[in-house]
Short mmCIF file of N, CA and C in Angstrom, two decimals:
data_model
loop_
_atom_site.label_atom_id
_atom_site.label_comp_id
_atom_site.label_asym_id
_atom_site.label_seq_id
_atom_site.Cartn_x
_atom_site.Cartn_y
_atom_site.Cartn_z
N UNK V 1 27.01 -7.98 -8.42
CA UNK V 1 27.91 -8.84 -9.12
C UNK V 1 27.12 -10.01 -9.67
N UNK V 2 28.00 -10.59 -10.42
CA UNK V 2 26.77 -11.65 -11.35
C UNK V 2 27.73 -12.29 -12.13
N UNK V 3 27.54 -13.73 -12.33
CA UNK V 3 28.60 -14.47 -12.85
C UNK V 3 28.01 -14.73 -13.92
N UNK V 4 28.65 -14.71 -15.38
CA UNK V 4 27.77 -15.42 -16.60
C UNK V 4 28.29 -16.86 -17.02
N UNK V 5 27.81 -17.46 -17.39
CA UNK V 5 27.86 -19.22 -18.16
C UNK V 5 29.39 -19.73 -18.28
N UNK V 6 29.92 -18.27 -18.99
CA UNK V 6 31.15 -18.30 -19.29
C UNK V 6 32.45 -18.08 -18.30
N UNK V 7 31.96 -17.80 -17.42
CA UNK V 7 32.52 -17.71 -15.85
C UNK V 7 32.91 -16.59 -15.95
N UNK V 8 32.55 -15.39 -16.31
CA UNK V 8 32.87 -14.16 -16.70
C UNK V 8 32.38 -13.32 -15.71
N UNK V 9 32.43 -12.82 -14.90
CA UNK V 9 31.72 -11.60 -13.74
C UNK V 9 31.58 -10.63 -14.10
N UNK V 10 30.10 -9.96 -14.14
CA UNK V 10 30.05 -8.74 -14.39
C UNK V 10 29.86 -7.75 -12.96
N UNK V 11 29.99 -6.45 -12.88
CA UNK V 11 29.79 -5.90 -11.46
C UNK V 11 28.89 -4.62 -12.18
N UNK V 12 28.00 -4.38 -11.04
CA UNK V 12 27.24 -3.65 -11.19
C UNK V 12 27.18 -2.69 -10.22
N UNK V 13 27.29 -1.54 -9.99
CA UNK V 13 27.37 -0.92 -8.92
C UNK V 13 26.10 -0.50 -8.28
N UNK V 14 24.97 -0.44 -9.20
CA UNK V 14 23.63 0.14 -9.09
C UNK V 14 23.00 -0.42 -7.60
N UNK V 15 23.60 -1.76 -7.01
CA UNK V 15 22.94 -2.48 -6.15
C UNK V 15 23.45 -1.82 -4.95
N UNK V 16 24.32 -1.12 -4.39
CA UNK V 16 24.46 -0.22 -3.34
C UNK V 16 23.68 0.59 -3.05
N UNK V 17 23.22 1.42 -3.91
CA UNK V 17 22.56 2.20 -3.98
C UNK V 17 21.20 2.24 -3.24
N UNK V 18 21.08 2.61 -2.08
CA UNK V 18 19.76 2.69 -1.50
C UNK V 18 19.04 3.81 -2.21
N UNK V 19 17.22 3.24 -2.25
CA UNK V 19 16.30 4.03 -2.59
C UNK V 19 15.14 4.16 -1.09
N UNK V 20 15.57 5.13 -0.54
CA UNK V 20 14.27 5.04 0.73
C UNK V 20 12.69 5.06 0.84
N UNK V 21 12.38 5.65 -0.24
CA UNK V 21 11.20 5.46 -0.51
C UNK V 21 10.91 4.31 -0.78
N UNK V 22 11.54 3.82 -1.63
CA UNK V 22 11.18 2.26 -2.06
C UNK V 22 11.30 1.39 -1.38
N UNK V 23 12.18 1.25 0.02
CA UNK V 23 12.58 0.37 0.88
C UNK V 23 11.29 0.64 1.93
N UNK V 24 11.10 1.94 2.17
CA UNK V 24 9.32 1.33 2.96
C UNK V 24 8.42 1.48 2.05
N UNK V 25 8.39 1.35 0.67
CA UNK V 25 7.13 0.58 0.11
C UNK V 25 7.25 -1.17 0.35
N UNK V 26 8.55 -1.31 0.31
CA UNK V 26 9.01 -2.55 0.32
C UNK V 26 8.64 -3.23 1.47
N UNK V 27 8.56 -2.59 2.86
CA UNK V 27 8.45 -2.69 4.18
C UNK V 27 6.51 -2.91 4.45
N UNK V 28 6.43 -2.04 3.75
CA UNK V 28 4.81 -2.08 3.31
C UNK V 28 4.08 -2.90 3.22
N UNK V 29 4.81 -3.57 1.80
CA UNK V 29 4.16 -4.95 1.07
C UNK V 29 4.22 -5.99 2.12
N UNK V 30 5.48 -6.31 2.79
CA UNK V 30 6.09 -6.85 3.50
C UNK V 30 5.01 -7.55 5.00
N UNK V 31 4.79 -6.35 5.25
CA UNK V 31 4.17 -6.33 6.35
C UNK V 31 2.72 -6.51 6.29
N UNK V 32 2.06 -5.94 4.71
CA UNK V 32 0.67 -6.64 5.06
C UNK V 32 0.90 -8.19 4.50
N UNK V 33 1.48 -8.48 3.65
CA UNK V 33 1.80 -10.06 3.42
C UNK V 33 1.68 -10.79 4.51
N UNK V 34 2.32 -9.87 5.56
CA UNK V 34 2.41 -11.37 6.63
C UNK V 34 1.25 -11.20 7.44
N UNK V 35 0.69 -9.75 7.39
CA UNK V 35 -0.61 -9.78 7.99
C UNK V 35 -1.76 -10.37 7.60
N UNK V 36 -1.53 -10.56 6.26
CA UNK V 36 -2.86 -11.17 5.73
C UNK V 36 -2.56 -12.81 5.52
N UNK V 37 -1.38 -13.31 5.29
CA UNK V 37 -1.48 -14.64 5.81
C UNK V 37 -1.60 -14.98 7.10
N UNK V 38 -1.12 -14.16 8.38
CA UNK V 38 -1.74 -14.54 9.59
C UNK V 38 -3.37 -14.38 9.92
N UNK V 39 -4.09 -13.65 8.57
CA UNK V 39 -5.52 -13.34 9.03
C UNK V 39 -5.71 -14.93 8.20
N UNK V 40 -4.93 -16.06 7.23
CA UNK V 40 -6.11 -16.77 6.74
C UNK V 40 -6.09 -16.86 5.03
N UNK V 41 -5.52 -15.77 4.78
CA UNK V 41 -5.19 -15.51 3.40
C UNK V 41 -4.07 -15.64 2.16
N UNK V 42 -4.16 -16.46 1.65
CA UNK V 42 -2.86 -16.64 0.33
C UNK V 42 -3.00 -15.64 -0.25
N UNK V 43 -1.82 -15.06 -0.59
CA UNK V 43 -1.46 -13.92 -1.04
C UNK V 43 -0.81 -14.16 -2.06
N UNK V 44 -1.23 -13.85 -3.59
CA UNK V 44 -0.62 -13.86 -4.93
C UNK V 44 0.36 -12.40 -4.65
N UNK V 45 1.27 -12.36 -5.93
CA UNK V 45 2.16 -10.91 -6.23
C UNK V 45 1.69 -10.88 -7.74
N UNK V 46 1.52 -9.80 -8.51
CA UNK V 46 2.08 -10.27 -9.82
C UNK V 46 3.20 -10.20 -10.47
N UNK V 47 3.40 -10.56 -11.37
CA UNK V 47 4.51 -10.59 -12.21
C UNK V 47 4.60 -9.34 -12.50
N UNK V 48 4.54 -8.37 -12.75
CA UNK V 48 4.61 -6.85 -13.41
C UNK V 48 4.85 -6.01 -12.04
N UNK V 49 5.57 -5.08 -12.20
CA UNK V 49 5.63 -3.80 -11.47
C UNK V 49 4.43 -2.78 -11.94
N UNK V 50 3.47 -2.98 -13.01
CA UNK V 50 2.77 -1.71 -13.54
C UNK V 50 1.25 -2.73 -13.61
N UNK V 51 1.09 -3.70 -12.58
CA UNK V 51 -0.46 -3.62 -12.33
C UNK V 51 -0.85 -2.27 -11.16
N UNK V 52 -1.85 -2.19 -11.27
CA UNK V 52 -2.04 -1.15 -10.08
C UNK V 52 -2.46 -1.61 -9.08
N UNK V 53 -2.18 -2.53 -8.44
CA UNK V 53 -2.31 -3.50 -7.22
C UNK V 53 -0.95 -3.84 -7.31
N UNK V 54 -0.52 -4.17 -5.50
CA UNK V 54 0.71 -4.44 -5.30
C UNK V 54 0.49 -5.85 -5.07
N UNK V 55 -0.64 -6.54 -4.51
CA UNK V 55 -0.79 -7.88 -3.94
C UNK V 55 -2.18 -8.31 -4.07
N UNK V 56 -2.38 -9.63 -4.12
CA UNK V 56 -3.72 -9.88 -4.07
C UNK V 56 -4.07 -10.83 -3.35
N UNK V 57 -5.01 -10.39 -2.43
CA UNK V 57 -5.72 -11.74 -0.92
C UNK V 57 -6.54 -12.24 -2.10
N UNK V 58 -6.41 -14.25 -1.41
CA UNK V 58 -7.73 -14.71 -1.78
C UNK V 58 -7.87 -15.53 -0.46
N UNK V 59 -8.99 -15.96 -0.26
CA UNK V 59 -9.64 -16.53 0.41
C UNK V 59 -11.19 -16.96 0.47
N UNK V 60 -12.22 -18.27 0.63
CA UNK V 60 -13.14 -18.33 0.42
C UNK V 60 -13.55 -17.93 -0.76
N UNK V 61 -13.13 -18.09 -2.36
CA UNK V 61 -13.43 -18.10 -3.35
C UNK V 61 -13.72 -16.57 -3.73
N UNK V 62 -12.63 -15.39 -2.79
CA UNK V 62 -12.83 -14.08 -3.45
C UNK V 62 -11.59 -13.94 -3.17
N UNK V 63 -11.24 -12.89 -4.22
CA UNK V 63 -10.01 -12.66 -4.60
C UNK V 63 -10.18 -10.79 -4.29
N UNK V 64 -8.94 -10.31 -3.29
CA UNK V 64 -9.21 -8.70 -3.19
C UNK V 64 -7.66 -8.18 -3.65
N UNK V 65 -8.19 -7.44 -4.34
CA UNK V 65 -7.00 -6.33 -5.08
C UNK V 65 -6.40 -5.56 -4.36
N UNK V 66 -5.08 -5.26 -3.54
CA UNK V 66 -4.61 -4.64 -2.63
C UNK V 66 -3.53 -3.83 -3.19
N UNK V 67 -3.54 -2.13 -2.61
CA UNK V 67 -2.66 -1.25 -3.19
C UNK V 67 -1.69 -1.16 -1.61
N UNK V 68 -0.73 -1.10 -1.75
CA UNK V 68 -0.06 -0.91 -0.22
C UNK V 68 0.21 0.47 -0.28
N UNK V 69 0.16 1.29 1.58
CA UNK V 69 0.42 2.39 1.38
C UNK V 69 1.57 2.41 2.67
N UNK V 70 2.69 2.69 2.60
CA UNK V 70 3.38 3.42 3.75
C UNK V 70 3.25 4.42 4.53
N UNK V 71 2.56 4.78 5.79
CA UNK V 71 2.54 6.02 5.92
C UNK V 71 2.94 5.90 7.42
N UNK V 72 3.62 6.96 7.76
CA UNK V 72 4.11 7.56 9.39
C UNK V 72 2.74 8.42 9.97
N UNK V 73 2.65 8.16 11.03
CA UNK V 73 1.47 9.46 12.03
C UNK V 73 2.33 9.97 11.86
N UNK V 74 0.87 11.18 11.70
CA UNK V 74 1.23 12.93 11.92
C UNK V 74 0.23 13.42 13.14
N UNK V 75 0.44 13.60 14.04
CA UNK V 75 -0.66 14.10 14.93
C UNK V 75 -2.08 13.37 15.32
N UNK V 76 -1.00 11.99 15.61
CA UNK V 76 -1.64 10.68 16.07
C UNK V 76 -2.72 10.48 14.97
N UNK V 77 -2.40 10.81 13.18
CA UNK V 77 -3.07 10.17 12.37
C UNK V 77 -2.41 9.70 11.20
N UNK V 78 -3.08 8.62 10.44
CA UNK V 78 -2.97 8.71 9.25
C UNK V 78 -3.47 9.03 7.81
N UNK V 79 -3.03 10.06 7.08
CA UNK V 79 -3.67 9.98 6.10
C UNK V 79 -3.16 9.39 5.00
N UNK V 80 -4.57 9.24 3.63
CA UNK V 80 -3.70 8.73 2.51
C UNK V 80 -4.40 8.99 1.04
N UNK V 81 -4.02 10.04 0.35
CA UNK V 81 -4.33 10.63 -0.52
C UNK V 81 -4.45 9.19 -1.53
N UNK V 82 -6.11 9.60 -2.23
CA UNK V 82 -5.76 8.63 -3.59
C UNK V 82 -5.42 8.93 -4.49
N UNK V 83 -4.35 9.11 -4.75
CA UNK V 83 -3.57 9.46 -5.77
C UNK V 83 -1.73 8.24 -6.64
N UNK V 84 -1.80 8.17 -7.42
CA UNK V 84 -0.10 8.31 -7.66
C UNK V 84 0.51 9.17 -8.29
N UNK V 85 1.79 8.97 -7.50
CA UNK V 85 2.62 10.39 -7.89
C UNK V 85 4.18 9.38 -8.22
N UNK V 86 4.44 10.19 -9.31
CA UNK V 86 5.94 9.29 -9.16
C UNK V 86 6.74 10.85 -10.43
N UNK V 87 7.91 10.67 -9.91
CA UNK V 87 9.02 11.12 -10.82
C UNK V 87 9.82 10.86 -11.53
N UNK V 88 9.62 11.70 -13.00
CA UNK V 88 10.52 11.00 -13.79
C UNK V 88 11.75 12.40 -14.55
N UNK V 89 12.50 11.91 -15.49
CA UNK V 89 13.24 12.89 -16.01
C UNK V 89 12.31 14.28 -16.52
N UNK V 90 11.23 13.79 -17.23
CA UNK V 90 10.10 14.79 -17.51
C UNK V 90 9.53 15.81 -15.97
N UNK V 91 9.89 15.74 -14.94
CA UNK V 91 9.16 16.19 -13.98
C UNK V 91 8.26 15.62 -12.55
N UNK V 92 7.74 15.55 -11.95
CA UNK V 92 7.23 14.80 -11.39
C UNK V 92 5.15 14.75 -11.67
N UNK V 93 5.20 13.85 -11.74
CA UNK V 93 3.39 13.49 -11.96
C UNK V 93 2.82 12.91 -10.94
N UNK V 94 1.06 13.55 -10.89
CA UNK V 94 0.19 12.96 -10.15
C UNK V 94 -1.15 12.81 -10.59
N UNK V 95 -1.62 11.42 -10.65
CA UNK V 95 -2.67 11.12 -11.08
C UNK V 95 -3.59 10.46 -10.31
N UNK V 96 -5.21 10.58 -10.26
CA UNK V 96 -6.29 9.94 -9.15
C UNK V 96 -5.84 8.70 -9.43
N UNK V 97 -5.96 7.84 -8.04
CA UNK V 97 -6.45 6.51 -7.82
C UNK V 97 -7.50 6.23 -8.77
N UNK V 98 -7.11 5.05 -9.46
CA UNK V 98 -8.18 4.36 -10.69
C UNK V 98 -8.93 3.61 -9.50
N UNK V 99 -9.80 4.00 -8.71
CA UNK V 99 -10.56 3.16 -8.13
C UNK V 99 -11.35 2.04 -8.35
N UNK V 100 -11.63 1.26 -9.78
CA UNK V 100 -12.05 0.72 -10.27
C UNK V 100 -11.16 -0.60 -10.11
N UNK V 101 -9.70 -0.12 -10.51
CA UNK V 101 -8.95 -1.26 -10.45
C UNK V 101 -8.13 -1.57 -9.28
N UNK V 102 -8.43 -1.69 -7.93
CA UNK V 102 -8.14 -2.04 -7.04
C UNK V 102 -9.65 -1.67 -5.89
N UNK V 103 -9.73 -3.32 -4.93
CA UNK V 103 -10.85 -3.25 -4.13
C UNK V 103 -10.10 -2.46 -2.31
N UNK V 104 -8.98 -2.57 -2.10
CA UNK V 104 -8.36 -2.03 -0.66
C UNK V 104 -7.16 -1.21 -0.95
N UNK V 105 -7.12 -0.76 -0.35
CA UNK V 105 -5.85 -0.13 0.37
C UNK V 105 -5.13 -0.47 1.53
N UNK V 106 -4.23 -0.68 1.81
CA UNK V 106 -3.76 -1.32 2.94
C UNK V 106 -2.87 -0.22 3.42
N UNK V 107 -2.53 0.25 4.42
CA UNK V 107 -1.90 1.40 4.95
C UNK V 107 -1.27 0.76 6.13
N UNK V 108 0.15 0.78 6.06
CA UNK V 108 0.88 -0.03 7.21
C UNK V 108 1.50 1.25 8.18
N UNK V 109 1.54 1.76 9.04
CA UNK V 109 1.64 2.76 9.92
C UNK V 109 3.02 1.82 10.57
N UNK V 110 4.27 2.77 10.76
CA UNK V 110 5.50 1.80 11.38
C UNK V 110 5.49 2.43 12.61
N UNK V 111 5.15 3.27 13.21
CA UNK V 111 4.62 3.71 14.52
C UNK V 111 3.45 2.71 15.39
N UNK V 112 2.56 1.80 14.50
CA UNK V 112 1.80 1.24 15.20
C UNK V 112 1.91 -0.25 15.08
N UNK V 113 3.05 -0.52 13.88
CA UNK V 113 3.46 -1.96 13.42
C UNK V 113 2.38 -2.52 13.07
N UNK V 114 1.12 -2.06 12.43
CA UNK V 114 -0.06 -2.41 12.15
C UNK V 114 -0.57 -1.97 10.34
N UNK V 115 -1.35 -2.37 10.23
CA UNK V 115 -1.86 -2.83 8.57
C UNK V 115 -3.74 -2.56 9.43
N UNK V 116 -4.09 -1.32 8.42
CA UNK V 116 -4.95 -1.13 7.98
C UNK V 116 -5.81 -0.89 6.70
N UNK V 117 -6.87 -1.73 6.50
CA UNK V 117 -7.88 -1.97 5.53
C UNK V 117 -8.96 -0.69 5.31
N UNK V 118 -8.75 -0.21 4.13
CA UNK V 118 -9.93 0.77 3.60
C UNK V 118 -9.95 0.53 2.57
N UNK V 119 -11.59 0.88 2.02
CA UNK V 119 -11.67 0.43 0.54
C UNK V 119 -12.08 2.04 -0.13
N UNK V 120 -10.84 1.73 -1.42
CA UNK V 120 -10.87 3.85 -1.52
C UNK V 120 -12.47 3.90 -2.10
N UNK V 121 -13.28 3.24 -2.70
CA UNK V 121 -14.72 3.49 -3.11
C UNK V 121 -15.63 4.17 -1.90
N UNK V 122 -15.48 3.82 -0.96
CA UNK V 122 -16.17 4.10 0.20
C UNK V 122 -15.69 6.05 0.74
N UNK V 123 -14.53 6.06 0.06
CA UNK V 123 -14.34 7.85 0.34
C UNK V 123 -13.89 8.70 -0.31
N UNK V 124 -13.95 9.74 -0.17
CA UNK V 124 -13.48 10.55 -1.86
C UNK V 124 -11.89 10.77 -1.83
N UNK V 125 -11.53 11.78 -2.09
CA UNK V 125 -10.04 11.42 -2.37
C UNK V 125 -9.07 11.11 -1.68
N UNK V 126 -9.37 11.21 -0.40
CA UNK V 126 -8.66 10.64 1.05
C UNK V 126 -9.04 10.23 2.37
N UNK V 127 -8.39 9.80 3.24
CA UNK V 127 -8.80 8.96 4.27
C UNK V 127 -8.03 9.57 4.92
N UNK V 128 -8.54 9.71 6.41
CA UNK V 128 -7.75 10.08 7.56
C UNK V 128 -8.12 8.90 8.85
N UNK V 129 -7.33 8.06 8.92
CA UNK V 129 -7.61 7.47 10.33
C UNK V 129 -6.82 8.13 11.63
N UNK V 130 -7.43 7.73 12.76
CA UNK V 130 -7.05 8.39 14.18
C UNK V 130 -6.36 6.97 14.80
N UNK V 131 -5.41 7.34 15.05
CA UNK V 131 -3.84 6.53 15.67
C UNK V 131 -4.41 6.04 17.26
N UNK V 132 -4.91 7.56 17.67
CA UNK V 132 -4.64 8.39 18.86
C UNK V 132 -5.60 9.13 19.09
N UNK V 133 -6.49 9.34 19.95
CA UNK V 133 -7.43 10.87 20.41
C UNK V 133 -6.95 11.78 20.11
N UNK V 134 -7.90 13.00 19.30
CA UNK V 134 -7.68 14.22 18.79
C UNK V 134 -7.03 14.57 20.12
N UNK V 135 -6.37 15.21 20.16
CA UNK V 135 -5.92 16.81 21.40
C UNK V 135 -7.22 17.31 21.54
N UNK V 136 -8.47 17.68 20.69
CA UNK V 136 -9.18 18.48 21.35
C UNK V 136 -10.52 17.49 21.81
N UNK V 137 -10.27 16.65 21.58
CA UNK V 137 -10.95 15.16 22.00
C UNK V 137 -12.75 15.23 20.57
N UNK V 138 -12.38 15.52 19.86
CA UNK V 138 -13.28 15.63 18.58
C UNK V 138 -13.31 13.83 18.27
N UNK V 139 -14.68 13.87 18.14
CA UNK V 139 -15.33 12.37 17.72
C UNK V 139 -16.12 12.48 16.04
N UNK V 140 -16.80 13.42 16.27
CA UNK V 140 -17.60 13.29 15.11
C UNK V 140 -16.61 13.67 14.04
N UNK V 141 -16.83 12.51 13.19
CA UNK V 141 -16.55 12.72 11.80
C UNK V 141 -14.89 11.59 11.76
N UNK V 142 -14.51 11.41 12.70
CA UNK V 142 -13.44 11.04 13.24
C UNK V 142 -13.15 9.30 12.82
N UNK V 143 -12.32 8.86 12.25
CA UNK V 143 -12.23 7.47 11.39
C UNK V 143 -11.63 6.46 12.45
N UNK V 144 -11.37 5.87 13.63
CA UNK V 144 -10.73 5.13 14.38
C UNK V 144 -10.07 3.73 13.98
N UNK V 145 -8.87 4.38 13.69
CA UNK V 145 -8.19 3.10 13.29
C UNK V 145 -8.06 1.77 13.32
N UNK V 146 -8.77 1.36 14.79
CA UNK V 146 -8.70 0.40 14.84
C UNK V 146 -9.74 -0.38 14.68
N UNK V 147 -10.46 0.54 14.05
CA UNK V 147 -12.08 -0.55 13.41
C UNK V 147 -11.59 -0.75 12.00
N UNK V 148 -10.12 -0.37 11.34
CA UNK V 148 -9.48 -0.99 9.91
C UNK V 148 -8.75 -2.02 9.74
N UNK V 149 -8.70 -2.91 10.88
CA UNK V 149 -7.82 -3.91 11.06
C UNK V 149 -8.27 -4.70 10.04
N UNK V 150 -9.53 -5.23 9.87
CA UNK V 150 -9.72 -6.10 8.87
C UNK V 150 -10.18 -5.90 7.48
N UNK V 151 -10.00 -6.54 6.79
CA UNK V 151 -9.75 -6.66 5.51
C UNK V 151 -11.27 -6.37 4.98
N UNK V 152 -11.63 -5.89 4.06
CA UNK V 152 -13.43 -5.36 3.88
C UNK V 152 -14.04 -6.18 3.16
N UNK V 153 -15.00 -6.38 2.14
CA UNK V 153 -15.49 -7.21 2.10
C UNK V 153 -15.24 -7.00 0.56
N UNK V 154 -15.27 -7.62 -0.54
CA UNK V 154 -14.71 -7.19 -1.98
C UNK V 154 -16.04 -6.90 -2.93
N UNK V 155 -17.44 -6.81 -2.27
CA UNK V 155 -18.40 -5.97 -2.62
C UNK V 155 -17.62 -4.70 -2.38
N UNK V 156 -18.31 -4.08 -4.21
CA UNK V 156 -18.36 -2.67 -4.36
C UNK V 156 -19.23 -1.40 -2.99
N UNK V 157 -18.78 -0.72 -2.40
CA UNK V 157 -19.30 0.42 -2.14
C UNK V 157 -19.18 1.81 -2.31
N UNK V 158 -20.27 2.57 -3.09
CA UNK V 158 -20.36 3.75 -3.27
C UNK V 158 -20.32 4.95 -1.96
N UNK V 159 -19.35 5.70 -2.23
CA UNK V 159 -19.74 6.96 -1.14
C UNK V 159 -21.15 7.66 -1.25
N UNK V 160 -21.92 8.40 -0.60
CA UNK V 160 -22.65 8.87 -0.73
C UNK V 160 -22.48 10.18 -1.62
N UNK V 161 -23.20 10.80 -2.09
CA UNK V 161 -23.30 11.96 -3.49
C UNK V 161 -22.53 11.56 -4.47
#
């Protein structure tokens, strides 16, 4: 509902309408915001829905480009494809992460109420962190979540090959 100048009310029904996906991207943003001002950090938004960053840390005269990701464990992990995907009347689309234009990823896990830091340059098209010990207790190769707590450094890094 919405009142105009003229004291005229318009009603809109569209605002009932829950979108769930969007409410934990929303939960997302949400949650590293407050994580990264409790690490120290002012946190800009921009004005646009179509930068490809959702938020941006500054602190100490660097500024880091942050994409938020929602994700639930699956088998005490998380993964997170670099990709976007979104749907429209045309069908649904998916396109690589422009890695260029964003320095983190932030991946908020609502199972662990926690915000983790990866920078997608550092891996190729996805990330898997460990929540939890494999079941078959496998180490090598294995990403431990909780060495992503903090925020990386906004030097570029290349993966190897």
């Amino acid at each position: 509902r919405m009142s105009l100048t003229d004291g005229r009310v318009v009603h809109y029904s569209g605002f009932d309408v829950r979108h769930p996906t969007k409410d934990k991207g929303d939960l997302g943003v949400a949650k590293s915001h407050a994580d990264l001002v409790g690490k120290g950090f002012t946190v800009l938004f921009p004005a646009t829905e179509h930068a490809p960053f959702d938020l941006v840390a500054y602190a100490d005269g660097q500024f880091h480009r942050l994409q938020v990701k929602y994700r639930s464990a699956t088998a005490g992990a998380v993964t997170v494809k670099f990709r976007s995907r979104w749907a429209e009347r045309d069908g649904t689309h998916t396109t690589p992460m422009d890695k260029d234009a964003i320095d983190t990823v932030c991946i908020y896990c609502p199972e662990t109420d926690e915000c983790y830091y990866v920078r997608p340059d550092a891996h190729g098209a996805s990330v898997t962190l460990r929540i939890a010990p494999s079941r078959n207790g496998q180490q090598a190769g294995v990403l431990d979540a909780a060495t992503f707590r903090a925020l990386p450094s906004a030097i570029p890094v290349r993966p190897p090959g």
